[in-house]
């Protein structure tokens, strides 16, 4: 359209169960404008789309109009890259299959693409974060749930149907803890998510009634991964054991992933990373112990280099740049 | 070089621990000439290379000379595509790192590329077998060991170091049966290889001393997967239970692989496939039970369409076509 590419922008939108954040990003990865709106407030997706359009429009005009927008990238739970749809997302009130990319394209008059939030974070990390220059890496998001984005040969792996990379649901301990959301036993997510950390803490408190712990000062109902983290930092033995155990399961899972795609690095992202070496050390130990010698001491285990608030926007915007 | 591409050939070489087989393949995938030589007979790799060169030379001359050969592809255990080397292959007498692709290129004066045997089989299946037209599939070879080749976005996944796809060594039952070769407990290979089937049969015979079985007619030393297969075909309950159990472990493993790369199909190849539905039915059942609903009843579980003797040659030759 005759617009200097260096003056173009991409829009990144991250749709979460509670909030949506978005930003206008320049080609260097600087977020030039950012905003947010409540996802929950709009049980009808059409109302949500109208509100989103209204919220972003002033920023587009500030950027010089829609011809300065190369594309819009969207990260969303259960987002399918191939179809541009969100499909049966348990944490969103919009049910069934929602053609999000098409709806955004129609409202904004700009090309749009969508993928799941963990894939978007992986792309963000590859363009602007710890995975710059890497062609083979795995992003693991340790938050309310456990998500993943897998890059091989420099490309995201979407699989034949767009749903590849559900590593949080791989079974690490057959017959292990029940995941009440999926019905599976012993999946990675039921141990290594924020919820998993809470459940491990409650189990350990119940199983070791004689052991002192700062965690006993809290109502079990209120114990969450942040409280476990706080207690662990204060040197609480039981709280530290929670992260050691979490790292053991995570490390065993990562060993299997390494033997699948032999990544240069595994990048950890999300709330649980705040535990730092309390989580990283046991994770690395059990990953190394469980891989074939041929993979040992080769895979970098890194924390994300992107601010959590920015990663989702940057990753989503990266999809926008690739649109033609 | 002015040679009509339709008249060109590729050479496929499959280096096994015992024997090497090779063939000259036309662009339609017909093996026009085939031959073999003993790998074991040549403890020194230089002697082996000379013998291989002598064995293939007459066929190259019959094809019109080396200018009619587009390239030579080699499949070998522990073969590394990036470096063209065989690295620390436990079943070969050549120790350390052997620059096989370079040695072949030098002797034949033709471009050469190398990968591991399971990757070569996956490429063969993609060009000429059950995976024709597929961009996302996983090949699992169930033989003396368990190997794998993973294709995503139409490309083999080699990983950052060329060693991706060691799915036989992923841990399916933590703390399970010891793999004496690797020291790991509960890997896929220790259950779902020919050796694994033998071990399962011996375990079941010991654990159920009161149960009649045709397998009791054999010296335990001689029981192998073929004998278990023969007895299962004759309706032997215990032998059938061996394959049911093998399928259960395999199915659980495949479920994890599906949630990694969401393949259109998983293709099973190798000696254990002779068990047919005795293996396939429990495998499918446990795969479906262990995947997220979003993947259920979507992944084709297929047997290879290539003759076992041809697959390795065709797959290796396919690498040869891609050389430039």
Coordinates of C-alpha atoms in Angstrom, one line a residue:
Chain A
X1 CA 0.0 0.0 0.0
X2 CA 3.0 2.2 -0.4
X3 CA 3.6 2.5 3.4
X4 CA 7.3 2.4 4.5
X5 CA 7.6 -1.0 6.2
X6 CA 9.8 0.5 8.9
X7 CA 6.9 2.7 9.9
X8 CA 4.4 -0.2 10.1
X9 CA 3.1 -1.7 13.3
X10 CA 1.6 -5.0 14.4
X11 CA -1.1 -5.4 17.0
X12 CA -0.9 -8.1 19.6
X13 CA -3.9 -9.2 21.5
X14 CA -3.9 -11.7 24.4
X15 CA -7.3 -13.0 25.3
X16 CA -7.3 -14.4 28.9
X17 CA -10.2 -15.8 30.8
X18 CA -10.4 -12.7 33.0
X19 CA -8.7 -9.9 31.1
X20 CA -7.6 -9.1 27.6
X21 CA -4.4 -7.1 27.1
X22 CA -3.3 -5.6 23.8
X23 CA -0.6 -3.5 22.4
X24 CA 0.7 -1.8 19.2
X25 CA 4.2 -3.0 18.6
X26 CA 6.8 -1.5 16.3
X27 CA 9.2 -3.6 14.2
X28 CA 11.8 -3.5 17.0
X29 CA 9.5 -5.1 19.5
X30 CA 8.7 -1.9 21.5
X31 CA 5.2 -1.7 22.7
X32 CA 4.2 1.8 21.7
X33 CA 0.7 1.7 23.1
X34 CA -1.0 -0.7 25.4
X35 CA -4.4 -1.2 26.8
X36 CA -6.7 -3.8 28.5
X37 CA -10.3 -4.7 28.8
X38 CA -12.3 -7.2 30.8
X39 CA -13.0 -10.5 29.0
X40 CA -15.4 -11.7 31.7
X41 CA -17.6 -8.6 31.3
X42 CA -18.7 -9.8 27.9
X43 CA -20.5 -13.1 28.0
X44 CA -21.5 -12.6 24.3
X45 CA -18.6 -12.6 21.9
X46 CA -20.1 -10.0 19.6
X47 CA -20.4 -7.5 22.4
X48 CA -16.8 -8.3 23.3
X49 CA -15.6 -7.8 19.8
X50 CA -17.3 -4.4 19.6
X51 CA -15.8 -3.3 22.9
X52 CA -12.3 -4.5 21.8
X53 CA -12.7 -2.6 18.5
X54 CA -13.6 0.6 20.3
X55 CA -10.7 0.1 22.8
X56 CA -8.1 -0.3 20.1
X57 CA -9.3 2.2 17.5
X58 CA -7.8 5.3 19.0
X59 CA -4.4 3.7 19.0
X60 CA -4.7 2.7 15.4
X61 CA -5.6 6.2 14.5
X62 CA -2.6 7.5 16.4
X63 CA -0.4 5.1 14.5
X64 CA -1.6 6.8 11.3
X65 CA -4.6 4.6 10.4
X66 CA -5.1 1.0 9.5
X67 CA -2.9 1.1 6.5
X68 CA 0.0 1.4 9.0
X69 CA -1.0 -1.9 10.7
X70 CA 0.7 -4.9 9.1
X71 CA -1.5 -7.4 10.9
X72 CA -3.2 -8.4 14.1
X73 CA -2.0 -11.4 16.0
X74 CA -4.1 -13.0 18.8
X75 CA -3.1 -15.4 21.5
X76 CA -6.0 -17.2 23.2
X77 CA -6.7 -20.4 25.2
X78 CA -7.5 -23.3 22.8
X79 CA -6.7 -21.0 19.8
X80 CA -6.4 -22.9 16.6
X81 CA -3.9 -21.3 14.1
X82 CA -5.3 -23.1 11.0
X83 CA -8.9 -22.2 11.4
X84 CA -8.5 -18.9 13.4
X85 CA -11.0 -20.2 15.9
X86 CA -11.1 -20.6 19.6
X87 CA -12.5 -24.1 20.2
X88 CA -14.2 -25.2 23.4
X89 CA -12.1 -23.1 25.8
X90 CA -13.0 -24.2 29.3
X91 CA -12.0 -20.8 30.8
X92 CA -14.0 -18.6 28.5
X93 CA -17.7 -18.0 28.6
X94 CA -18.0 -18.2 24.8
X95 CA -18.9 -21.8 24.1
X96 CA -18.3 -24.0 21.2
X97 CA -16.2 -22.9 18.2
X98 CA -15.7 -19.1 17.9
X99 CA -14.3 -17.7 14.6
X100 CA -12.2 -15.0 16.4
X101 CA -9.7 -14.2 13.6
X102 CA -12.5 -13.7 11.1
X103 CA -14.5 -11.5 13.5
X104 CA -11.4 -9.3 14.1
X105 CA -10.5 -9.1 10.5
X106 CA -14.1 -8.0 9.7
X107 CA -14.2 -5.4 12.4
X108 CA -10.8 -3.9 11.9
X109 CA -10.3 -4.4 8.2
X110 CA -6.9 -5.8 8.9
X111 CA -5.5 -9.3 8.4
X112 CA -5.6 -11.3 11.6
X113 CA -4.2 -14.6 12.8
X114 CA -4.7 -16.5 16.1
X115 CA -2.9 -19.2 18.0
X116 CA -2.9 -20.5 21.6
X117 CA -1.4 -18.4 24.3
X118 CA 1.6 -20.7 24.9
X119 CA 2.5 -20.7 21.2
X120 CA 2.2 -16.9 21.1
X121 CA 4.6 -16.7 24.1
X122 CA 7.0 -19.0 22.3
X123 CA 7.0 -16.8 19.2
X124 CA 7.5 -13.8 21.4
X125 CA 10.5 -15.4 23.1
X126 CA 12.0 -16.4 19.7
X127 CA 11.7 -12.8 18.3
X128 CA 12.5 -10.8 21.4
X129 CA 13.5 -13.0 24.3
X130 CA 15.7 -15.9 25.5
X131 CA 15.2 -17.9 22.3
X132 CA 16.5 -15.3 19.9
X133 CA 18.3 -17.0 17.1
X134 CA 17.2 -20.5 18.2
X135 CA 15.5 -22.9 15.7
X136 CA 14.7 -25.6 18.2
X137 CA 13.3 -24.9 21.6
X138 CA 10.4 -25.6 23.9
X139 CA 8.5 -23.0 25.9
X140 CA 6.8 -24.3 29.0
X141 CA 4.3 -21.9 30.7
X142 CA 3.9 -22.7 34.4
X143 CA 0.8 -20.7 35.5
X144 CA -2.7 -21.6 36.5
X145 CA -2.2 -24.5 34.1
X146 CA 0.8 -25.8 32.2
X147 CA 1.0 -24.8 28.5
X148 CA 3.6 -25.3 25.9
X149 CA 4.8 -24.0 22.5
X150 CA 7.2 -26.1 20.5
X151 CA 9.6 -24.8 17.9
X152 CA 11.4 -27.1 15.5
X153 CA 13.3 -26.3 12.4
X154 CA 12.5 -22.6 13.2
X155 CA 8.8 -23.2 13.0
X156 CA 6.0 -23.6 15.6
X157 CA 4.7 -27.2 15.6
X158 CA 0.9 -26.9 15.1
X159 CA 0.3 -30.5 14.2
X160 CA -2.2 -31.7 11.6
X161 CA -5.2 -30.1 13.3
X162 CA -3.6 -27.0 14.9
X163 CA -3.6 -28.4 18.5
X164 CA 0.0 -29.7 18.9
X165 CA 1.9 -28.8 22.1
X166 CA -0.4 -29.9 24.9
X167 CA 2.5 -31.0 27.0
X168 CA 0.8 -30.1 30.2
X169 CA -1.5 -33.0 29.6
X170 CA 1.1 -35.7 29.0
X171 CA 1.1 -38.4 31.6
X172 CA 4.2 -38.4 33.8
X173 CA 3.0 -40.6 36.7
X174 CA 0.6 -43.2 35.4
X175 CA -2.1 -43.7 38.0
X176 CA -1.0 -40.6 39.8
X177 CA -3.0 -37.6 41.1
X178 CA -6.4 -37.0 39.5
X179 CA -6.7 -33.9 37.4
X180 CA -10.3 -32.9 38.1
X181 CA -10.6 -30.8 34.9
X182 CA -9.6 -33.5 32.5
X183 CA -10.2 -36.8 34.4
X184 CA -6.6 -37.9 33.7
X185 CA -4.3 -39.3 36.3
X186 CA -0.7 -38.1 36.8
X187 CA -0.5 -35.4 34.0
X188 CA 2.2 -32.8 34.2
X189 CA -0.3 -30.0 34.8
X190 CA -1.8 -31.6 37.9
X191 CA 1.6 -31.4 39.6
X192 CA 3.5 -28.5 38.0
X193 CA 0.8 -25.7 37.8
X194 CA 0.0 -23.2 40.5
X195 CA -2.9 -25.5 41.4
X196 CA -0.5 -28.5 41.5
X197 CA 1.9 -26.7 43.9
X198 CA -1.1 -25.9 46.2
X199 CA -2.2 -29.6 46.1
X200 CA 1.3 -30.8 46.8
X201 CA 1.6 -28.5 49.8
X202 CA -1.7 -29.7 51.2
X203 CA -0.8 -33.3 50.7
X204 CA 2.6 -32.8 52.4
X205 CA 1.0 -31.0 55.4
X206 CA -1.5 -33.8 55.8
X207 CA 1.1 -36.6 55.4
X208 CA 3.6 -35.1 57.8
X209 CA 1.5 -33.9 60.7
X210 CA 4.4 -33.8 63.0
X211 CA 6.5 -31.4 60.8
X212 CA 6.6 -27.8 61.7
X213 CA 5.9 -25.4 58.8
X214 CA 5.1 -21.8 58.3
X215 CA 2.3 -23.0 56.1
X216 CA 0.4 -24.2 59.1
X217 CA -0.2 -20.5 60.0
X218 CA -2.5 -20.3 57.0
X219 CA -6.1 -21.6 56.5
X220 CA -5.6 -24.5 54.1
X221 CA -8.3 -22.9 51.9
X222 CA -6.1 -19.8 51.3
X223 CA -2.8 -21.6 50.6
X224 CA -1.7 -21.0 47.1
X225 CA 1.5 -21.2 45.1
X226 CA 2.4 -17.6 46.1
X227 CA 2.1 -18.4 49.8
X228 CA 4.2 -21.6 49.3
X229 CA 6.8 -19.4 47.5
X230 CA 6.8 -16.8 50.3
X231 CA 7.3 -19.5 53.0
X232 CA 10.1 -21.2 50.9
X233 CA 12.0 -18.0 50.7
X234 CA 11.8 -17.7 54.4
X235 CA 13.6 -21.1 54.6
X236 CA 10.6 -23.2 55.5
X237 CA 11.7 -26.8 54.9
X238 CA 8.3 -28.2 53.9
X239 CA 7.6 -25.4 51.5
X240 CA 11.0 -25.9 49.9
X241 CA 10.3 -29.6 49.7
X242 CA 7.1 -28.7 47.7
X243 CA 9.2 -27.0 45.0
X244 CA 11.8 -29.8 45.1
X245 CA 9.0 -32.3 44.4
X246 CA 7.5 -30.1 41.7
X247 CA 10.9 -29.8 40.1
X248 CA 11.4 -33.6 40.2
X249 CA 8.2 -34.1 38.2
X250 CA 8.9 -31.3 35.8
X251 CA 12.5 -32.6 35.2
X252 CA 11.2 -36.1 34.4
X253 CA 8.7 -34.6 32.0
X254 CA 11.3 -32.4 30.3
X255 CA 13.6 -35.4 29.9
X256 CA 10.9 -37.0 27.8
X257 CA 10.4 -33.8 25.8
X258 CA 14.1 -33.6 25.1
X259 CA 14.2 -37.1 23.7
X260 CA 11.3 -36.1 21.4
X261 CA 12.6 -32.9 19.7
X262 CA 16.1 -32.4 21.1
X263 CA 15.8 -28.7 21.7
X264 CA 18.6 -26.3 22.1
X265 CA 16.8 -24.9 25.2
X266 CA 13.8 -25.2 27.3
X267 CA 12.4 -21.9 28.4
X268 CA 10.2 -21.7 31.5
X269 CA 7.7 -18.9 31.8
X270 CA 4.9 -17.9 34.2
X271 CA 4.1 -17.5 37.9
X272 CA 6.0 -20.6 39.2
X273 CA 9.3 -19.2 37.8
X274 CA 9.4 -16.8 40.8
X275 CA 10.6 -19.8 42.9
X276 CA 13.9 -19.4 41.0
X277 CA 16.5 -22.0 41.8
X278 CA 14.3 -23.7 44.3
X279 CA 12.5 -25.0 41.3
X280 CA 15.2 -24.9 38.7
X281 CA 17.8 -27.0 40.5
X282 CA 15.7 -30.1 41.1
X283 CA 14.2 -29.7 37.6
X284 CA 17.6 -29.7 36.0
X285 CA 18.8 -32.6 38.1
X286 CA 15.9 -34.9 37.2
X287 CA 16.0 -33.8 33.6
X288 CA 19.6 -34.8 33.2
X289 CA 19.2 -38.0 35.1
X290 CA 16.4 -39.2 32.8
X291 CA 17.8 -38.4 29.4
X292 CA 20.0 -40.7 27.3
X293 CA 23.7 -39.8 27.7
X294 CA 23.7 -38.5 24.2
X295 CA 21.5 -35.5 25.4
X296 CA 23.2 -34.9 28.7
X297 CA 24.5 -31.5 29.7
X298 CA 23.4 -30.1 26.3
X299 CA 20.0 -28.6 26.8
X300 CA 19.9 -25.1 28.2
X301 CA 17.2 -24.7 30.9
X302 CA 16.3 -21.0 31.0
X303 CA 13.8 -18.6 32.4
X304 CA 11.9 -16.4 30.0
X305 CA 13.6 -13.0 29.4
X306 CA 10.3 -11.2 28.7
X307 CA 8.2 -9.5 31.3
X308 CA 5.1 -11.6 31.8
X309 CA 2.8 -8.8 30.9
X310 CA 4.7 -8.1 27.7
X311 CA 5.3 -11.6 26.4
X312 CA 1.8 -12.3 25.5
X313 CA 1.4 -9.1 23.6
X314 CA 4.8 -9.4 21.9
X315 CA 4.2 -13.0 20.9
X316 CA 0.8 -12.3 19.5
X317 CA 2.0 -9.3 17.6
X318 CA 4.8 -11.5 16.1
X319 CA 2.0 -13.5 14.4
X320 CA 0.8 -10.2 13.0
X321 CA 4.1 -9.4 11.3
X322 CA 4.0 -12.7 9.3
X323 CA 0.6 -12.0 7.7
X324 CA 0.4 -11.5 4.0
Chain B
X1 CA 25.3 -32.0 -15.8
X2 CA 22.9 -32.3 -18.7
X3 CA 21.4 -35.6 -17.6
X4 CA 17.7 -35.9 -18.0
X5 CA 16.4 -35.9 -14.3
X6 CA 13.8 -38.6 -15.2
X7 CA 16.7 -40.9 -16.0
X8 CA 18.5 -40.2 -12.8
X9 CA 18.7 -42.6 -9.8
X10 CA 19.3 -42.3 -6.1
X11 CA 21.2 -44.9 -4.1
X12 CA 19.9 -46.0 -0.7
X13 CA 22.1 -47.7 1.8
X14 CA 20.9 -49.1 5.1
X15 CA 23.7 -50.0 7.5
X16 CA 22.6 -52.5 10.1
X17 CA 24.7 -54.0 12.9
X18 CA 24.8 -57.4 11.1
X19 CA 24.2 -56.6 7.4
X20 CA 24.1 -53.7 5.0
X21 CA 21.6 -53.6 2.3
X22 CA 21.5 -51.2 -0.6
X23 CA 19.6 -50.4 -3.8
X24 CA 19.5 -48.2 -6.8
X25 CA 16.1 -46.5 -6.9
X26 CA 14.4 -44.7 -9.8
X27 CA 12.3 -41.6 -9.3
X28 CA 9.2 -43.6 -9.0
X29 CA 10.5 -45.5 -6.1
X30 CA 11.2 -48.8 -7.9
X31 CA 14.3 -50.5 -6.6
X32 CA 16.1 -51.3 -9.9
X33 CA 19.1 -53.1 -8.4
X34 CA 19.7 -54.4 -4.9
X35 CA 22.6 -56.0 -3.0
X36 CA 23.9 -56.7 0.4
X37 CA 27.1 -57.2 2.3
X38 CA 28.1 -58.1 5.8
X39 CA 28.7 -55.2 8.2
X40 CA 30.1 -57.4 10.9
X41 CA 32.8 -58.8 8.6
X42 CA 34.6 -55.4 8.6
X43 CA 35.7 -54.3 12.0
X44 CA 37.7 -51.5 10.4
X45 CA 35.5 -48.9 8.7
X46 CA 38.0 -48.2 5.9
X47 CA 37.8 -51.9 4.9
X48 CA 34.1 -51.8 5.0
X49 CA 33.9 -48.7 2.8
X50 CA 36.2 -50.3 0.2
X51 CA 34.0 -53.4 0.1
X52 CA 30.8 -51.3 -0.1
X53 CA 32.3 -49.3 -3.0
X54 CA 33.3 -52.5 -4.8
X55 CA 29.8 -54.0 -4.2
X56 CA 27.9 -51.0 -5.6
X57 CA 30.2 -50.0 -8.4
X58 CA 28.9 -52.5 -11.0
X59 CA 25.3 -51.2 -10.5
X60 CA 26.4 -47.6 -10.9
X61 CA 28.0 -48.5 -14.2
X62 CA 24.9 -50.3 -15.3
X63 CA 22.9 -47.2 -14.5
X64 CA 25.1 -45.3 -16.9
X65 CA 27.8 -44.0 -14.6
X66 CA 28.0 -41.8 -11.6
X67 CA 26.6 -38.7 -13.4
X68 CA 23.2 -40.6 -13.4
X69 CA 23.3 -40.8 -9.6
X70 CA 21.6 -37.8 -8.0
X71 CA 22.8 -38.7 -4.6
X72 CA 23.5 -41.4 -2.0
X73 CA 21.3 -41.6 1.2
X74 CA 22.4 -43.6 4.1
X75 CA 20.4 -44.9 7.1
X76 CA 22.4 -46.0 10.1
X77 CA 22.0 -46.4 13.9
X78 CA 23.0 -43.2 15.7
X79 CA 23.3 -41.5 12.3
X80 CA 23.5 -37.7 12.6
X81 CA 22.0 -35.8 9.6
X82 CA 23.8 -32.5 10.4
X83 CA 27.3 -33.9 10.6
X84 CA 26.9 -37.0 8.4
X85 CA 28.5 -39.0 11.1
X86 CA 27.7 -42.2 13.0
X87 CA 28.2 -41.4 16.7
X88 CA 28.9 -44.0 19.4
X89 CA 26.6 -46.7 17.9
X90 CA 26.4 -49.5 20.4
X91 CA 25.6 -52.2 17.8
X92 CA 28.5 -51.4 15.4
X93 CA 32.1 -52.3 15.8
X94 CA 33.3 -48.9 14.6
X95 CA 33.8 -46.9 17.8
X96 CA 33.5 -43.2 18.4
X97 CA 32.5 -40.7 15.7
X98 CA 32.7 -42.1 12.1
X99 CA 32.4 -39.6 9.2
X100 CA 30.4 -41.9 7.0
X101 CA 28.8 -39.4 4.6
X102 CA 32.2 -37.9 3.9
X103 CA 33.8 -41.3 3.4
X104 CA 31.2 -42.3 0.9
X105 CA 31.2 -39.0 -0.9
X106 CA 35.0 -39.4 -1.3
X107 CA 34.9 -42.9 -2.6
X108 CA 32.0 -42.6 -4.9
X109 CA 32.4 -39.0 -6.1
X110 CA 28.7 -38.5 -5.5
X111 CA 26.9 -36.3 -2.9
X112 CA 25.9 -38.3 0.2
X113 CA 23.7 -37.7 3.3
X114 CA 23.0 -39.8 6.4
X115 CA 20.4 -40.1 9.0
X116 CA 19.3 -42.7 11.6
X117 CA 17.5 -45.7 10.4
X118 CA 14.1 -44.8 11.9
X119 CA 14.3 -41.3 10.3
X120 CA 15.1 -42.9 7.0
X121 CA 12.1 -45.3 7.3
X122 CA 9.9 -42.3 8.0
X123 CA 11.1 -40.5 4.9
X124 CA 10.5 -43.7 2.9
X125 CA 7.0 -44.0 4.3
X126 CA 6.3 -40.4 3.4
X127 CA 7.5 -40.7 -0.2
X128 CA 6.3 -44.2 -1.0
X129 CA 4.2 -45.7 1.8
X130 CA 1.3 -45.1 4.2
X131 CA 2.3 -41.5 4.9
X132 CA 2.1 -40.3 1.3
X133 CA 0.8 -36.7 1.3
X134 CA 1.0 -36.4 5.1
X135 CA 2.8 -33.4 6.6
X136 CA 2.6 -34.5 10.3
X137 CA 3.1 -38.1 11.3
X138 CA 5.2 -40.2 13.6
X139 CA 6.9 -43.4 12.6
X140 CA 7.6 -46.0 15.4
X141 CA 9.8 -48.9 14.6
X142 CA 9.2 -51.9 16.8
X143 CA 12.1 -54.2 16.3
X144 CA 15.1 -55.3 18.4
X145 CA 14.8 -51.8 19.8
X146 CA 12.2 -49.1 19.5
X147 CA 13.1 -46.3 17.1
X148 CA 11.2 -43.3 15.8
X149 CA 11.1 -40.7 13.1
X150 CA 9.0 -37.6 13.6
X151 CA 7.7 -35.4 10.7
X152 CA 6.1 -32.1 11.4
X153 CA 5.3 -29.3 8.9
X154 CA 6.4 -31.8 6.2
X155 CA 9.9 -32.0 7.6
X156 CA 11.8 -34.5 9.7
X157 CA 12.5 -33.2 13.2
X158 CA 16.3 -33.5 13.7
X159 CA 16.5 -31.2 16.7
X160 CA 19.4 -28.8 17.4
X161 CA 22.0 -31.5 17.4
X162 CA 20.6 -34.0 14.9
X163 CA 19.5 -36.5 17.6
X164 CA 15.7 -35.8 17.9
X165 CA 13.3 -38.7 17.9
X166 CA 14.6 -41.0 20.6
X167 CA 11.0 -41.9 21.6
X168 CA 12.0 -45.5 22.5
X169 CA 13.9 -44.0 25.5
X170 CA 11.1 -41.9 26.9
X171 CA 10.0 -43.1 30.3
X172 CA 6.5 -44.4 30.3
X173 CA 6.5 -46.3 33.7
X174 CA 8.7 -44.4 36.2
X175 CA 10.6 -46.9 38.3
X176 CA 9.6 -49.7 36.0
X177 CA 11.6 -52.4 34.3
X178 CA 15.3 -51.9 34.1
X179 CA 16.7 -51.4 30.5
X180 CA 20.1 -53.0 30.9
X181 CA 21.5 -51.2 27.8
X182 CA 20.7 -47.7 29.1
X183 CA 20.3 -48.1 32.8
X184 CA 16.9 -46.3 32.6
X185 CA 13.8 -47.7 34.3
X186 CA 10.5 -48.0 32.5
X187 CA 11.4 -46.8 29.0
X188 CA 9.2 -47.6 26.1
X189 CA 11.9 -49.7 24.5
X190 CA 12.2 -52.0 27.5
X191 CA 8.6 -53.1 27.1
X192 CA 7.7 -52.6 23.4
X193 CA 10.7 -54.0 21.6
X194 CA 11.2 -57.7 20.6
X195 CA 13.4 -58.0 23.7
X196 CA 10.6 -56.4 25.8
X197 CA 8.0 -58.9 24.5
X198 CA 10.4 -61.7 25.5
X199 CA 10.9 -60.3 29.0
X200 CA 7.1 -59.7 29.5
X201 CA 6.5 -63.4 28.5
X202 CA 9.1 -64.7 31.0
X203 CA 7.7 -62.4 33.7
X204 CA 4.1 -63.6 33.2
X205 CA 5.2 -67.3 33.0
X206 CA 7.0 -66.8 36.4
X207 CA 4.2 -64.8 38.0
X208 CA 1.4 -67.2 37.0
X209 CA 2.9 -70.7 37.5
X210 CA -0.5 -72.3 37.6
X211 CA -1.5 -71.0 34.2
X212 CA -1.2 -73.4 31.3
X213 CA 0.6 -72.0 28.2
X214 CA 2.1 -73.3 25.0
X215 CA 5.1 -71.2 26.0
X216 CA 5.9 -73.7 28.7
X217 CA 6.8 -76.1 25.9
X218 CA 9.9 -74.0 25.2
X219 CA 13.2 -73.6 27.0
X220 CA 12.9 -70.0 28.5
X221 CA 16.3 -69.2 26.9
X222 CA 14.8 -69.7 23.4
X223 CA 11.5 -67.8 23.9
X224 CA 11.5 -64.8 21.7
X225 CA 8.9 -62.4 20.2
X226 CA 8.4 -64.7 17.2
X227 CA 7.6 -67.7 19.5
X228 CA 5.2 -65.6 21.5
X229 CA 3.6 -64.5 18.3
X230 CA 3.2 -68.1 17.1
X231 CA 1.6 -69.2 20.4
X232 CA -0.7 -66.2 20.4
X233 CA -1.9 -67.1 16.9
X234 CA -2.7 -70.5 18.1
X235 CA -5.0 -68.9 20.7
X236 CA -2.7 -69.2 23.7
X237 CA -4.2 -67.0 26.5
X238 CA -0.9 -66.0 28.1
X239 CA 0.8 -65.2 24.8
X240 CA -2.1 -63.0 23.9
X241 CA -1.9 -61.3 27.2
X242 CA 1.7 -60.5 26.5
X243 CA 0.7 -58.6 23.4
X244 CA -2.3 -56.9 25.2
X245 CA 0.1 -55.7 27.9
X246 CA 2.7 -54.6 25.2
X247 CA -0.1 -52.7 23.5
X248 CA -1.2 -51.0 26.7
X249 CA 2.3 -49.6 27.3
X250 CA 2.6 -48.6 23.7
X251 CA -0.8 -46.9 23.7
X252 CA 0.0 -44.9 26.8
X253 CA 3.3 -43.8 25.1
X254 CA 1.6 -42.9 21.9
X255 CA -1.0 -40.7 23.8
X256 CA 1.9 -38.6 25.1
X257 CA 3.4 -38.3 21.6
X258 CA 0.0 -37.3 20.2
X259 CA -0.2 -34.4 22.7
X260 CA 3.3 -33.3 21.7
X261 CA 3.0 -33.0 17.9
X262 CA -0.6 -33.8 17.1
X263 CA 0.2 -36.1 14.1
X264 CA -2.3 -37.1 11.4
X265 CA -1.1 -40.7 11.8
X266 CA 1.2 -42.9 13.8
X267 CA 2.8 -45.6 11.6
X268 CA 4.1 -48.8 13.2
X269 CA 6.8 -50.6 11.5
X270 CA 9.0 -53.6 12.3
X271 CA 8.9 -57.2 13.5
X272 CA 6.3 -56.7 16.2
X273 CA 3.7 -55.6 13.7
X274 CA 3.3 -59.2 12.7
X275 CA 1.1 -59.6 15.8
X276 CA -1.5 -57.5 13.9
X277 CA -4.7 -56.7 15.8
X278 CA -3.4 -58.5 18.9
X279 CA -1.1 -55.6 19.3
X280 CA -3.0 -52.9 17.5
X281 CA -6.4 -53.1 19.4
X282 CA -5.0 -52.6 22.9
X283 CA -2.6 -50.0 21.6
X284 CA -5.5 -48.0 20.1
X285 CA -7.6 -48.4 23.2
X286 CA -5.0 -47.1 25.6
X287 CA -3.9 -44.3 23.2
X288 CA -7.5 -43.0 23.0
X289 CA -8.1 -43.3 26.7
X290 CA -5.0 -41.3 27.6
X291 CA -5.3 -38.3 25.2
X292 CA -7.3 -35.2 25.8
X293 CA -10.8 -35.3 24.3
X294 CA -9.6 -32.8 21.7
X295 CA -7.4 -35.5 20.1
X296 CA -9.7 -38.4 20.5
X297 CA -10.6 -40.5 17.4
X298 CA -8.6 -38.3 15.2
X299 CA -5.2 -40.0 14.9
X300 CA -4.8 -42.8 12.4
X301 CA -2.9 -45.8 13.8
X302 CA -1.5 -47.6 10.8
X303 CA 0.9 -50.3 9.9
X304 CA 3.7 -49.5 7.4
X305 CA 2.8 -50.1 3.8
X306 CA 6.4 -50.9 2.8
X307 CA 8.0 -54.2 2.8
X308 CA 10.5 -54.3 5.7
X309 CA 13.4 -55.1 3.4
X310 CA 12.5 -52.2 1.1
X311 CA 11.6 -49.5 3.5
X312 CA 15.2 -48.9 4.7
X313 CA 16.6 -48.7 1.2
X314 CA 13.7 -46.5 -0.1
X315 CA 13.9 -44.2 2.9
X316 CA 17.7 -43.8 2.6
X317 CA 17.4 -43.2 -1.1
X318 CA 14.8 -40.5 -0.5
X319 CA 17.6 -38.5 1.3
X320 CA 19.7 -38.9 -1.8
X321 CA 17.1 -37.2 -4.0
X322 CA 17.1 -34.1 -1.9
X323 CA 20.9 -33.5 -2.2
X324 CA 22.1 -30.5 -4.1

